[in-house]
Coordinates of C-alpha atoms and ligand atoms in Angstrom, one line a residue:
X1 CA 85.9 183.9 -35.5
X2 CA 87.7 180.9 -33.9
X3 CA 89.2 180.0 -37.2
X4 CA 90.7 183.4 -37.6
X5 CA 92.4 182.9 -34.2
X6 CA 93.9 179.7 -35.5
X7 CA 95.3 181.7 -38.5
X8 CA 96.8 184.6 -36.6
X9 CA 98.3 182.4 -33.8
X10 CA 99.9 180.0 -36.3
X11 CA 103.5 181.1 -35.7
X12 CA 103.1 181.9 -32.0
X13 CA 105.6 180.5 -29.5
X14 CA 102.6 180.2 -27.0
X15 CA 100.4 177.1 -26.9
X16 CA 96.9 177.7 -28.1
X17 CA 94.1 175.2 -27.6
X18 CA 91.1 175.5 -29.8
X19 CA 87.8 174.4 -28.4
X20 CA 84.2 174.1 -29.6
X21 CA 81.0 172.4 -28.6
X22 CA 81.3 170.2 -31.7
X23 CA 83.8 169.1 -34.3
X24 CA 85.0 171.6 -36.9
X25 CA 83.2 171.3 -40.3
X26 CA 85.5 169.5 -42.9
X27 CA 84.8 172.4 -45.4
X28 CA 86.2 174.9 -42.9
X29 CA 89.3 172.7 -42.3
X30 CA 90.0 172.6 -46.0
X31 CA 89.7 176.4 -46.2
X32 CA 91.9 176.8 -43.2
X33 CA 94.7 174.8 -44.9
X34 CA 94.3 176.8 -48.0
X35 CA 94.5 180.2 -46.2
X36 CA 97.1 179.4 -43.6
X37 CA 99.1 176.5 -44.9
X38 CA 99.3 172.8 -44.0
X39 CA 100.7 173.3 -40.5
X40 CA 97.9 175.4 -39.1
X41 CA 96.5 173.8 -36.0
X42 CA 93.1 172.3 -37.0
X43 CA 92.6 170.2 -33.8
X44 CA 89.5 171.0 -31.8
X45 CA 89.0 170.0 -28.2
X46 CA 85.4 169.6 -27.2
X47 CA 84.3 172.1 -24.5
X48 CA 80.9 173.3 -23.5
X49 CA 81.4 176.8 -22.2
X50 CA 78.1 176.7 -20.3
X51 CA 79.6 174.1 -17.9
X52 CA 81.8 175.7 -15.2
X53 CA 83.4 172.4 -14.1
X54 CA 84.5 171.5 -17.6
X55 CA 86.0 175.0 -18.0
X56 CA 87.8 174.7 -14.7
X57 CA 89.2 171.3 -15.7
X58 CA 90.4 172.6 -19.0
X59 CA 92.1 175.6 -17.4
X60 CA 93.7 173.5 -14.6
X61 CA 94.9 170.6 -16.9
X62 CA 96.5 173.0 -19.4
X63 CA 97.6 175.8 -17.1
X64 CA 95.5 178.3 -19.2
X65 CA 96.5 181.9 -18.7
X66 CA 94.2 183.6 -21.2
X67 CA 90.8 182.7 -22.6
X68 CA 89.6 184.2 -25.9
X69 CA 85.8 183.7 -26.0
X70 CA 84.6 183.6 -29.6
X71 CA 81.5 181.5 -28.9
X72 CA 78.0 183.0 -28.6
X73 CA 74.4 182.7 -29.8
X74 CA 74.7 184.9 -32.9
X75 CA 71.3 184.3 -34.7
X76 CA 69.8 187.8 -34.1
X77 CA 66.3 186.9 -35.3
X78 CA 66.3 183.4 -33.7
X79 CA 67.1 185.0 -30.3
X80 CA 63.6 186.6 -30.3
X81 CA 62.0 183.1 -30.1
X82 CA 60.6 182.9 -26.5
X83 CA 61.4 179.2 -26.4
X84 CA 65.1 180.0 -27.1
X85 CA 65.3 182.8 -24.6
X86 CA 66.8 180.8 -21.8
X87 CA 69.5 179.3 -24.1
X88 CA 70.4 182.6 -25.5
X89 CA 70.9 184.1 -22.0
X90 CA 72.9 181.0 -21.0
X91 CA 75.3 181.3 -23.9
X92 CA 75.6 185.1 -24.2
X93 CA 75.3 186.1 -20.6
X94 CA 76.0 183.2 -18.2
X95 CA 78.7 181.4 -20.1
X96 CA 81.0 184.5 -20.3
X97 CA 80.5 184.9 -16.5
X98 CA 81.7 181.3 -16.0
X99 CA 84.7 181.9 -18.2
X100 CA 85.4 185.0 -16.2
X101 CA 85.1 183.1 -12.9
X102 CA 87.6 180.5 -14.1
X103 CA 90.1 183.1 -15.1
X104 CA 89.6 185.1 -11.9
X105 CA 90.4 181.9 -9.9
X106 CA 93.8 181.5 -11.6
X107 CA 94.6 185.2 -12.1
X108 CA 94.3 185.0 -15.8
X109 CA 92.8 187.2 -18.6
X110 CA 89.4 186.8 -20.3
X111 CA 89.2 188.3 -23.8
X112 CA 85.6 188.4 -24.8
X113 CA 83.8 189.5 -28.1
X114 CA 80.7 191.6 -27.8
X115 CA 78.7 193.5 -30.4
X116 CA 77.5 196.9 -31.7
X117 CA 74.0 195.6 -31.1
X118 CA 74.3 196.6 -27.5
X119 CA 73.4 200.0 -29.0
X120 CA 70.5 201.0 -31.3
X121 CA 67.6 201.9 -29.0
X122 CA 68.7 205.6 -29.0
X123 CA 69.4 206.7 -32.6
X124 CA 72.9 208.0 -32.1
X125 CA 74.2 209.9 -35.1
X126 CA 77.8 210.1 -34.0
X127 CA 80.0 207.0 -33.6
X128 CA 79.3 205.2 -30.3
X129 CA 81.9 205.4 -27.6
X130 CA 82.7 202.6 -25.0
X131 CA 81.2 204.5 -22.1
X132 CA 77.9 205.3 -23.8
X133 CA 74.9 203.7 -22.2
X134 CA 73.8 200.4 -23.8
X135 CA 70.4 200.6 -25.5
X136 CA 69.8 197.2 -27.2
X137 CA 66.8 196.8 -29.4
X138 CA 66.5 193.0 -29.2
X139 CA 67.2 189.9 -27.1
X140 CA 70.6 189.2 -28.8
X141 CA 72.0 192.7 -28.0
X142 CA 70.4 192.6 -24.5
X143 CA 71.9 189.2 -23.6
X144 CA 75.3 190.3 -25.0
X145 CA 75.1 193.4 -22.8
X146 CA 74.3 191.2 -19.8
X147 CA 77.4 189.1 -20.7
X148 CA 79.6 192.2 -20.5
X149 CA 78.1 193.2 -17.2
X150 CA 78.5 189.7 -15.7
X151 CA 82.2 189.6 -16.7
X152 CA 82.8 193.0 -15.0
X153 CA 81.0 191.8 -11.8
X154 CA 83.6 189.0 -11.3
X155 CA 86.5 191.5 -11.0
X156 CA 88.5 189.4 -13.5
X157 CA 91.2 190.9 -15.7
X158 CA 89.3 191.3 -19.0
X159 CA 89.2 192.9 -22.4
X160 CA 85.9 193.1 -24.1
X161 CA 86.0 193.9 -27.8
X162 CA 82.7 195.1 -29.2
X163 CA 82.7 194.6 -32.9
X164 CA 80.2 194.8 -35.8
X165 CA 79.1 193.3 -39.0
X166 CA 81.6 190.5 -38.8
X167 CA 82.4 188.5 -42.0
X168 CA 85.1 186.1 -43.1
X169 CA 85.8 183.2 -45.4
X170 CA 84.3 180.8 -42.9
X171 CA 80.7 179.9 -41.9
X172 CA 77.6 181.8 -42.8
X173 CA 77.9 185.6 -43.1
X174 CA 76.6 188.6 -45.0
X175 CA 79.4 188.6 -47.6
X176 CA 79.0 185.0 -48.5
X177 CA 75.2 185.3 -48.7
X178 CA 75.5 188.4 -51.0
X179 CA 78.1 186.7 -53.2
X180 CA 75.6 184.0 -53.7
X181 CA 72.6 186.2 -54.3
X182 CA 74.3 188.7 -56.6
X183 CA 75.5 185.7 -58.7
X184 CA 72.1 184.1 -59.0
X185 CA 69.5 186.9 -58.9
X186 CA 68.7 189.4 -61.6
X187 CA 67.8 192.0 -58.9
X188 CA 68.1 192.5 -55.2
X189 CA 66.8 195.0 -52.7
X190 CA 69.0 195.8 -49.7
X191 CA 68.4 198.2 -46.8
X192 CA 70.1 201.6 -46.9
X193 CA 68.6 202.9 -43.6
X194 CA 70.9 200.9 -41.3
X195 CA 74.5 202.1 -41.2
X196 CA 77.5 200.7 -39.5
X197 CA 80.9 199.4 -40.3
X198 CA 81.9 195.9 -41.6
X199 CA 84.7 194.0 -39.8
X200 CA 86.9 191.4 -41.4
X201 CA 87.3 188.7 -38.8
X202 CA 91.0 188.4 -39.4
X203 CA 91.5 192.1 -38.7
X204 CA 89.8 191.6 -35.4
X205 CA 91.9 188.5 -34.6
X206 CA 95.0 190.6 -35.3
X207 CA 94.0 193.2 -32.7
X208 CA 93.2 190.4 -30.2
X209 CA 96.7 189.0 -30.7
X210 CA 98.3 192.4 -30.2
X211 CA 96.3 192.8 -26.9
X212 CA 97.4 189.4 -25.7
X213 CA 101.0 190.2 -26.4
X214 CA 100.6 193.5 -24.5
X215 CA 99.1 191.6 -21.5
X216 CA 102.0 189.1 -21.5
X217 CA 104.4 192.0 -21.5
X218 CA 102.6 193.7 -18.6
X219 CA 102.8 190.4 -16.6
X220 CA 106.5 190.1 -17.3
X221 CA 107.3 193.7 -16.2
X222 CA 105.1 193.6 -13.2
X223 CA 105.1 190.0 -12.0
X224 CA 102.5 189.2 -9.4
X225 CA 100.3 192.1 -10.5
X226 CA 96.8 190.9 -11.0
X227 CA 95.1 194.1 -12.2
X228 CA 95.9 194.6 -15.8
X229 CA 95.9 198.4 -16.3
X230 CA 94.2 198.1 -19.7
X231 CA 91.2 196.2 -18.5
X232 CA 88.1 197.4 -20.2
X233 CA 85.7 197.6 -23.1
X234 CA 87.1 198.5 -26.6
X235 CA 85.3 199.2 -29.9
X236 CA 86.8 197.7 -33.0
X237 CA 85.5 197.4 -36.5
X238 CA 87.2 198.3 -39.8
X239 CA 87.5 202.0 -40.7
X240 CA 84.7 203.9 -42.5
X241 CA 80.9 203.8 -42.5
X242 CA 78.4 202.3 -44.9
X243 CA 74.9 201.0 -45.2
X244 CA 74.1 197.3 -45.9
X245 CA 73.2 198.5 -49.4
X246 CA 76.6 200.1 -49.9
X247 CA 78.2 197.0 -48.5
X248 CA 76.4 194.8 -51.1
X249 CA 77.3 197.1 -54.0
X250 CA 81.0 196.7 -53.1
X251 CA 80.6 192.9 -52.7
X252 CA 79.1 192.7 -56.2
X253 CA 81.7 195.1 -57.7
X254 CA 84.8 193.3 -56.2
X255 CA 83.5 189.9 -57.3
X256 CA 82.6 191.3 -60.8
X257 CA 79.0 190.2 -60.3
X258 CA 77.5 193.4 -61.7
X259 CA 74.6 191.8 -63.7
X260 CA 72.4 191.9 -60.6
X261 CA 70.5 195.2 -60.2
X262 CA 70.9 196.2 -56.5
X263 CA 68.3 198.6 -55.3
X264 CA 68.2 200.5 -51.9
X265 CA 65.2 200.0 -49.8
X266 CA 63.8 200.7 -46.3
X267 CA 64.0 198.3 -43.4
X268 CA 60.2 198.0 -43.2
X269 CA 60.2 196.3 -46.5
X270 CA 61.7 193.3 -44.7
X271 CA 59.5 192.7 -41.7
X272 CA 61.5 191.1 -38.9
X273 CA 60.8 190.0 -35.4
X274 CA 63.6 192.3 -34.2
X275 CA 64.3 196.0 -34.8
X276 CA 68.0 196.4 -35.8
X277 CA 70.0 199.6 -35.0
X278 CA 69.6 202.4 -37.5
X279 CA 73.1 203.5 -36.7
X280 CA 75.7 201.5 -34.8
X281 CA 79.0 202.9 -36.0
X282 CA 81.7 202.3 -33.4
X283 CA 84.3 204.9 -32.4
X284 CA 87.7 203.2 -32.4
X285 CA 89.8 206.0 -30.9
X286 CA 90.4 204.1 -27.6
X287 CA 91.6 200.8 -29.1
X288 CA 94.0 202.6 -31.4
X289 CA 95.4 204.8 -28.7
X290 CA 95.7 201.9 -26.1
X291 CA 97.2 199.2 -28.3
X292 CA 98.7 201.2 -31.1
X293 CA 96.8 199.2 -33.7
X294 CA 96.2 200.3 -37.3
X295 CA 92.7 199.5 -38.6
X296 CA 92.3 198.7 -42.3
X297 CA 89.6 200.6 -44.3
X298 CA 86.6 198.4 -44.8
X299 CA 86.8 198.1 -48.6
X300 CA 90.4 197.1 -48.5
X301 CA 89.6 194.2 -46.2
X302 CA 86.6 193.3 -48.2
X303 CA 88.7 193.0 -51.3
X304 CA 91.1 190.6 -49.5
X305 CA 88.3 188.4 -48.3
X306 CA 86.6 188.2 -51.7
X307 CA 90.0 187.4 -53.3
X308 CA 90.4 184.5 -50.8
X309 CA 86.9 183.2 -51.4
X310 CA 87.3 183.3 -55.2
Ligands
NAP1 N1 78.5 187.8 -36.7 C1 78.5 189.1 -36.5 O1 78.1 189.9 -37.4 C2 78.9 189.7 -35.2 C3 78.9 191.1 -35.0 C4 79.3 191.6 -33.8 C5 79.7 190.8 -32.8 N2 79.8 189.4 -33.0 C6 80.3 188.6 -31.9 O2 81.5 188.0 -32.4 C7 81.6 186.7 -31.8 C8 81.9 185.7 -32.8 O3 80.8 185.6 -33.7 P1 80.8 184.6 -35.0 O4 79.9 185.2 -36.0 O5 82.1 184.1 -35.3 O6 79.9 183.4 -34.3 P2 79.5 182.0 -34.9 O7 80.1 181.8 -36.2 O8 78.0 181.9 -34.6 O9 80.3 181.0 -33.9 C9 79.9 180.8 -32.6 C10 80.5 179.5 -32.1 O10 80.1 179.2 -30.8 C11 79.9 177.8 -30.7 N3 79.1 177.4 -29.5 C12 77.8 177.5 -29.4 N4 77.4 177.0 -28.2 C13 78.6 176.7 -27.5 C14 78.9 176.1 -26.3 N5 77.9 175.9 -25.4 N6 80.2 175.9 -25.9 C15 81.1 176.2 -26.8 N7 80.9 176.7 -28.0 C16 79.7 177.0 -28.4 C17 79.2 177.5 -32.0 O11 79.2 176.2 -32.2 P3 78.0 175.6 -33.2 O12 78.3 176.1 -34.6 O13 78.2 174.1 -33.1 O14 76.7 176.1 -32.7 C18 80.0 178.3 -33.0 O15 81.2 177.6 -33.4 C19 80.3 186.5 -30.9 O16 80.6 186.8 -29.6 C20 79.3 187.5 -31.5 O17 78.4 187.8 -30.6 C21 79.4 188.8 -34.2

């Protein structure tokens, strides 16, 4: 997700600093240049977001006004490993709190990304709204919910964007996995009993940038005001609804990899250490009304991503 922030902020007059716990992978850097041109910022400053002192130093030295937190423990199955539990909580719940504390101390804004997996325990059959009670089914969703709550406790100015089924040209994700499998396997079973909405990471990054511009404007019109009126949680994915099976069918179709026979199956055919939400469709009414953003339909964005990957 951090690479998409590099792309959408490329022409910005503001100074953005991109941080990570380790160096960016050379393959990602090459892809960044291809997608965003040679002058995209590919520098990465090392920062461990679990270390409050390091965050404070980074904020102070660079006069940081806004943090966009794209880092997390994102391995949903791996989060169930009891030996990893402490680390997952540290990254998904305690680190966001530290980022929030650092922004509270300087009167800045924390933009944080959360997940549709904070839902799922109650089988909602209408799109989930922001104020609906979180009912996570696993450690990943639970620790992400704790992260949201910890941010809110600090009384910082914050925007939490809950998103879903994130994919992009970078890193490992469902689209890239299915592009590979549909190209190499004669047949494939994919679950049809889990529905949600895919999100192209660049579409999410566009919304984050709109929100940051809105925050800057609010600060300009009400100097000295610390409480941003639009503080809160927002749901954002692409438009539409599909199952993982439907998603895979479209990935195969748009990449012209139709030789693979894709069959729908039930979740219990793929035993897993974690129960995933049967339905985690997000209602995006609030984000559209608050920030005036238009959200692309999921198949349109999928076509763009596959075109870029090819
Ligand atoms: N992927 C999805 O389907 C999905 C769905 C809904 C919401 N989300 C949320 O969207 C956000 C972005 O997800 P993503 O898929 O882009 O994640 P990702 O590809 O797993 O990236 C997470 C990044 O965090 C970095 N990181 C790990 N520990 C760190 C630390 N201590 N300090 C600084 N950075 C650290 C990782 O570095 P290493 O690579 O070196 O570990 C990695 O670059 C997350 O908040 C996630 O919960 C994701």
